[in-house]
CSV table of C-alpha atoms and ligand atoms in Angstrom, one decimal:
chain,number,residue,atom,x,y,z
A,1,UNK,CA,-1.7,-3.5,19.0
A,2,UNK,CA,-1.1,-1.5,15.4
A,3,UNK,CA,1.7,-2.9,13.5
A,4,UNK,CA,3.1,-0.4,10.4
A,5,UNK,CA,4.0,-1.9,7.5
A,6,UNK,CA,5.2,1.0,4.4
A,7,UNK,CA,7.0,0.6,1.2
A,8,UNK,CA,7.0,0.9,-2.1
A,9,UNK,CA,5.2,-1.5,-4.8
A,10,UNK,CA,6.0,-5.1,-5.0
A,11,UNK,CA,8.6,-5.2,-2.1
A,12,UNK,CA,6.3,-7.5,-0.3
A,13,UNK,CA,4.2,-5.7,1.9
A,14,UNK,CA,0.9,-7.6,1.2
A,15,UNK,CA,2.2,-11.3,1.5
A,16,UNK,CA,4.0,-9.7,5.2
A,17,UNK,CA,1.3,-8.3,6.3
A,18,UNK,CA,-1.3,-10.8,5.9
A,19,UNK,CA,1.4,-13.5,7.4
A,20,UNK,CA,1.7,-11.4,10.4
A,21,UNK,CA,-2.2,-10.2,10.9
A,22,UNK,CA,-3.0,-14.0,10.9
A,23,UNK,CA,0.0,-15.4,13.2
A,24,UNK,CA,-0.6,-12.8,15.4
A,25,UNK,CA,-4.3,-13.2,15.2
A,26,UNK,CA,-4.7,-9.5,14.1
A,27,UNK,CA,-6.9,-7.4,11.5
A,28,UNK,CA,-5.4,-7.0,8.3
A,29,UNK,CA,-5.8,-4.1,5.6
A,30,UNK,CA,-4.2,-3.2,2.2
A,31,UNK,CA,-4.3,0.3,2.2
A,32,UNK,CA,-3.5,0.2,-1.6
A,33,UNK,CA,-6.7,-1.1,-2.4
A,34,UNK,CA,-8.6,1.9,-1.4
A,35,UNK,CA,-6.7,4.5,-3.5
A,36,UNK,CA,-7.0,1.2,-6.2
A,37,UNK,CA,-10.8,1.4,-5.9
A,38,UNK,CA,-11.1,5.3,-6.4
A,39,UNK,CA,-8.2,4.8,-9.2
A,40,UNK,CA,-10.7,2.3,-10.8
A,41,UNK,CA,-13.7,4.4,-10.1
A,42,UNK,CA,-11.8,7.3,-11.8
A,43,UNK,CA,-11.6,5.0,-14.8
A,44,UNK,CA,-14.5,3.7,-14.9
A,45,UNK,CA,-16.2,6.9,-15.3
A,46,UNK,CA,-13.5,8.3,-17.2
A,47,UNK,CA,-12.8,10.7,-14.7
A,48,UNK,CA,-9.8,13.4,-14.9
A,49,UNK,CA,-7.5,11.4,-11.9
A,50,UNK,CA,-6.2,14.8,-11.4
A,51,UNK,CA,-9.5,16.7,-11.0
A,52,UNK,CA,-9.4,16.9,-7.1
A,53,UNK,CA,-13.1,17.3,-6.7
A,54,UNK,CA,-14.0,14.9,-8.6
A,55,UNK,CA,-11.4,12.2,-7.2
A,56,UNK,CA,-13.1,13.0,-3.4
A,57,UNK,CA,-16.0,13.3,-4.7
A,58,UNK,CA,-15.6,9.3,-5.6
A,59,UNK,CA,-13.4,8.5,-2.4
A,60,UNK,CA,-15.8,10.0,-0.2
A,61,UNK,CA,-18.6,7.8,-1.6
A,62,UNK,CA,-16.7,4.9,-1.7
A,63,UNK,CA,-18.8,1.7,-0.5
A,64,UNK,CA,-15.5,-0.8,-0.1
A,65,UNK,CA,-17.2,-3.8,0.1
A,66,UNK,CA,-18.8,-3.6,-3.5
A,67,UNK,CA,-15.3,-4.2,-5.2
A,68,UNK,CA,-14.3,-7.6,-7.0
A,69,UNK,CA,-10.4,-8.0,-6.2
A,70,UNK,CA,-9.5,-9.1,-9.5
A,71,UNK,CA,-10.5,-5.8,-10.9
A,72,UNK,CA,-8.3,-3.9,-8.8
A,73,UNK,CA,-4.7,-5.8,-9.5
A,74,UNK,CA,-2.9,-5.0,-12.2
A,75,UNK,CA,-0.4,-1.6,-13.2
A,76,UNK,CA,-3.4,0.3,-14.8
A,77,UNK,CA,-5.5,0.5,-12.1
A,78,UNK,CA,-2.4,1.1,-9.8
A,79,UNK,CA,-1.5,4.2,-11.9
A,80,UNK,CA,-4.5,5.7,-11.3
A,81,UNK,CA,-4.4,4.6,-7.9
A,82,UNK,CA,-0.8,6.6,-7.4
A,83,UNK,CA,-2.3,9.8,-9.0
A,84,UNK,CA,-5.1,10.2,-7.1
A,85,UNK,CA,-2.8,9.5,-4.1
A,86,UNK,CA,-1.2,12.2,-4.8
A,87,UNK,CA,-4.3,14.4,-4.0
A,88,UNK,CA,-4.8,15.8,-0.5
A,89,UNK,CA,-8.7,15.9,-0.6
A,90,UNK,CA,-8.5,12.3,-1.4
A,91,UNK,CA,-6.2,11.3,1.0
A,92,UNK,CA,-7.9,13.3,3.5
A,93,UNK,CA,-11.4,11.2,2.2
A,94,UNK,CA,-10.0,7.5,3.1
A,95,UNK,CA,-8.3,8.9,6.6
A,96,UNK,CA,-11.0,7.8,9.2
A,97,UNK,CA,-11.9,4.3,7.3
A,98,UNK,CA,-7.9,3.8,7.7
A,99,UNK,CA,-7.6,5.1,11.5
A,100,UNK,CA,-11.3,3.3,12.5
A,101,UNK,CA,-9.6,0.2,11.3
A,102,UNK,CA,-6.6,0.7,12.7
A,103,UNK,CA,-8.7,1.0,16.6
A,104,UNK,CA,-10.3,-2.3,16.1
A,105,UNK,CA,-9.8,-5.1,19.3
A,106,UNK,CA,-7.7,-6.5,19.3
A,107,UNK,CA,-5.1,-4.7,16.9
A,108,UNK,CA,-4.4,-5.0,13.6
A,109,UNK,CA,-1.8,-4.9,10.3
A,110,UNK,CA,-2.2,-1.8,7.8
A,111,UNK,CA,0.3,-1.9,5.2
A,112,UNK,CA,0.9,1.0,2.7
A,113,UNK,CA,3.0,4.2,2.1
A,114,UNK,CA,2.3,6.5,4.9
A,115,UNK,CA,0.7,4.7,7.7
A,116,UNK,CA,3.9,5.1,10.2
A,117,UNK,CA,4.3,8.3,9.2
A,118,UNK,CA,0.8,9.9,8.7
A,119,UNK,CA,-2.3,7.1,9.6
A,120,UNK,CA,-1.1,5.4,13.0
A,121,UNK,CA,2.0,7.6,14.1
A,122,UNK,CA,1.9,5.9,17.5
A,123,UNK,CA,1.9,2.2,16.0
A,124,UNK,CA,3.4,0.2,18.5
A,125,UNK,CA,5.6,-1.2,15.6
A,126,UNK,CA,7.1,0.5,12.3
A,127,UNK,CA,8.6,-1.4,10.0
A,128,UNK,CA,9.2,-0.3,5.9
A,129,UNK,CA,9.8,-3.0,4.0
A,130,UNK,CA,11.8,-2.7,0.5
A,131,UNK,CA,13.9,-4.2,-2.5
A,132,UNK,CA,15.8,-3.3,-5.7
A,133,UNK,CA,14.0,-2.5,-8.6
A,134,UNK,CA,15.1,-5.5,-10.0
A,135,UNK,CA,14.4,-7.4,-7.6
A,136,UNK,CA,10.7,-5.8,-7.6
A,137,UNK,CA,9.8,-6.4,-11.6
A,138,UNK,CA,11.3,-9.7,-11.7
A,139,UNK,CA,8.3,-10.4,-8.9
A,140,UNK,CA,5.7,-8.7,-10.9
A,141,UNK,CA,7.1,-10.3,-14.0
A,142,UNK,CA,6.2,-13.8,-12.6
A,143,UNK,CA,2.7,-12.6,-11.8
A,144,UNK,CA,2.4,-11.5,-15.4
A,145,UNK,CA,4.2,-13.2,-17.8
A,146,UNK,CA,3.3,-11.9,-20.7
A,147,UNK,CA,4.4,-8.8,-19.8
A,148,UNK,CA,8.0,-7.8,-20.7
A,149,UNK,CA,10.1,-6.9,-18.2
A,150,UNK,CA,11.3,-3.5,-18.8
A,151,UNK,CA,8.1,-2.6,-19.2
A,152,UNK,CA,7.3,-3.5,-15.3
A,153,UNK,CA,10.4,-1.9,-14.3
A,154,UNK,CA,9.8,1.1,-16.4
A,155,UNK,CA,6.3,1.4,-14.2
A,156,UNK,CA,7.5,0.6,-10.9
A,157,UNK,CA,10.0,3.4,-11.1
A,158,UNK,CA,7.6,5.7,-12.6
A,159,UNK,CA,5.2,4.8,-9.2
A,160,UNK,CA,7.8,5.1,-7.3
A,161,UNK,CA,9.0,8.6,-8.4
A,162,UNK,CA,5.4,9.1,-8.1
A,163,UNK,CA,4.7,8.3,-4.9
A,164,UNK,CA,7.9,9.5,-3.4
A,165,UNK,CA,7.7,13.1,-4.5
A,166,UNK,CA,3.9,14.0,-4.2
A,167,UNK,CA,3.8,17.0,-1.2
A,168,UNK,CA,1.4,15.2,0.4
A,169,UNK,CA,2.4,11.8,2.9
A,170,UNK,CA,5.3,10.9,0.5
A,171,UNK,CA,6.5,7.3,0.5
A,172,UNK,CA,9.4,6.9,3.1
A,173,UNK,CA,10.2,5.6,6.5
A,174,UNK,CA,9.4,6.9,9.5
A,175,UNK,CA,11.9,8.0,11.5
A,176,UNK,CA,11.6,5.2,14.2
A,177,UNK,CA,10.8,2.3,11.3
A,178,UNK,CA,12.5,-0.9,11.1
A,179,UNK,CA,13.8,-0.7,7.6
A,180,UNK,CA,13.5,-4.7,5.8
A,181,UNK,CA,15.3,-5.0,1.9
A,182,UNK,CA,13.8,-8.0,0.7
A,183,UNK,CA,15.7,-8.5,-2.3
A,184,UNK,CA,17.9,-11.3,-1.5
A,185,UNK,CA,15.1,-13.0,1.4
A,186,UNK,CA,12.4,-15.7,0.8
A,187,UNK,CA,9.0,-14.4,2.5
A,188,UNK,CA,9.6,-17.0,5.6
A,189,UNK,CA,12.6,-15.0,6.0
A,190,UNK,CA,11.0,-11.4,6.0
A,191,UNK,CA,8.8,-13.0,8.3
A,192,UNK,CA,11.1,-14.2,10.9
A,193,UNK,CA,13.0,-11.1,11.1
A,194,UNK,CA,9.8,-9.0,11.6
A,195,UNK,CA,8.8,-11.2,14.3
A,196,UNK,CA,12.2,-10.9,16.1
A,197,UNK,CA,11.2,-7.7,16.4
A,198,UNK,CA,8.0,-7.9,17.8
A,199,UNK,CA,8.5,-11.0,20.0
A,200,UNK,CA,12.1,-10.8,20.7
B,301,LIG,O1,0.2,-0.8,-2.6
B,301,LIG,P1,-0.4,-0.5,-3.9
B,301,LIG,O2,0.5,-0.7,-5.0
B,301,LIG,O3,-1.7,-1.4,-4.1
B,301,LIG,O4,-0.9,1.0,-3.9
B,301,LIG,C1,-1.5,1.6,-5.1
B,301,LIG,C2,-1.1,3.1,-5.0
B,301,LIG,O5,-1.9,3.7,-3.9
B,301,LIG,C3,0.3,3.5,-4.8
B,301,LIG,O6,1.0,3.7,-6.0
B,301,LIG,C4,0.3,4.7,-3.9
B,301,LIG,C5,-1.1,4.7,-3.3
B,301,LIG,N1,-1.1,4.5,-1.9
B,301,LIG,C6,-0.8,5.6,-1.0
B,301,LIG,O7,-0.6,6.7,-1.5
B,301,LIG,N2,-0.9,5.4,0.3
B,301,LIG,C7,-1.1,4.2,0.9
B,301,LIG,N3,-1.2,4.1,2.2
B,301,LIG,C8,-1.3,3.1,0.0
B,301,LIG,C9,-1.3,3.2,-1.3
């Protein structure tokens, strides 16, 4: 069993995911955190993140386990991480990790921007889950405090534009998703609904 699970940053992706992969007794993996750990390669090594040789160059050699999560959170990594997304050689670098995953018995959770449209197009369930900007940076806002919150908002729409208008596996639905706005719902409540769907 594959299970879908796109959207943009901060609608909630990660906390439904990782709900479902262990209710459901499934793999779980944050696609994010790959293009995060070439984003925080790039920086490292004060790479050009839009010097596509380069960028596959580091995605290619990637060695996933070697990465301490706390390094890869935060909106400066996750810049880099959206614009070395946006780089077909790149992408094309992190395919097979995502689809060899994605194979494993007995089925797992990948959650992202383009795994129902692009990674697993036969998942046996799609779903895209969303919410209002606002609703977005006021989450992020309690994650970092002391960071104000036009400034978060002022990011996530700049990763979203970002990530939406690259030519390459844009952020949207597929066109046989189950579309989730998770402004006004509680995680327990994403959670139900995406269950209804999968165990009606
Ligand atoms: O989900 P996230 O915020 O950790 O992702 C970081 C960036 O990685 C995001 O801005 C776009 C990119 N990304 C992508 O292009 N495709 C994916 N499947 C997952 C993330």
């Amino acid at each position: 069993m594959i299970i879908a699970i796109d959207g943009p940053s901060a609608a909630g992706k990660g906390t439904i995911g990782r709900a479902l992969a262990l209710k459901l007794g499934l793999h779980y993996l944050d696609t994010g955190s790959l293009y995060r750990m070439v984003g925080f390669e790039v920086m490292r090594n004060n790479a050009d993140p839009a010097d596509s040789q380069a960028c596959a160059s580091i995605a290619q050699s990637l060695n996933v386990g070697s990465f301490n999560d706390a390094d890869l959170r935060g909106e400066k990594v996750g810049s880099f991480a959206s614009q070395v997304a946006a780089l077909p050689q790149v992408r094309h670098a992190l395919l097979k990790f995502q689809r060899d995953f994605a194979a494993q018995k007995p089925g797992a959770v990948l959650d992202g921007r383009d795994i129902g449209t692009v990674i697993c197009p036969d998942a046996d369930y799609k779903f895209f889950i969303t919410a209002s900007v606002d609703a977005r940076a006021r989450r992020r806002a309690l994650e970092s405090p002391s960071t104000e919150i036009a400034a978060i908002k002022a990011e996530i729409e700049a990763r979203d534009a970002r990530d939406s208008n690259r030519n390459v596996a844009p952020l949207k639905p597929a066109a046989d998703a189950v579309i989730i706005d998770t402004s006004d719902l509680s995680a327990d409540e994403v959670l139900t609904r995406v269950l209804s769907v999968i165990q009606p």
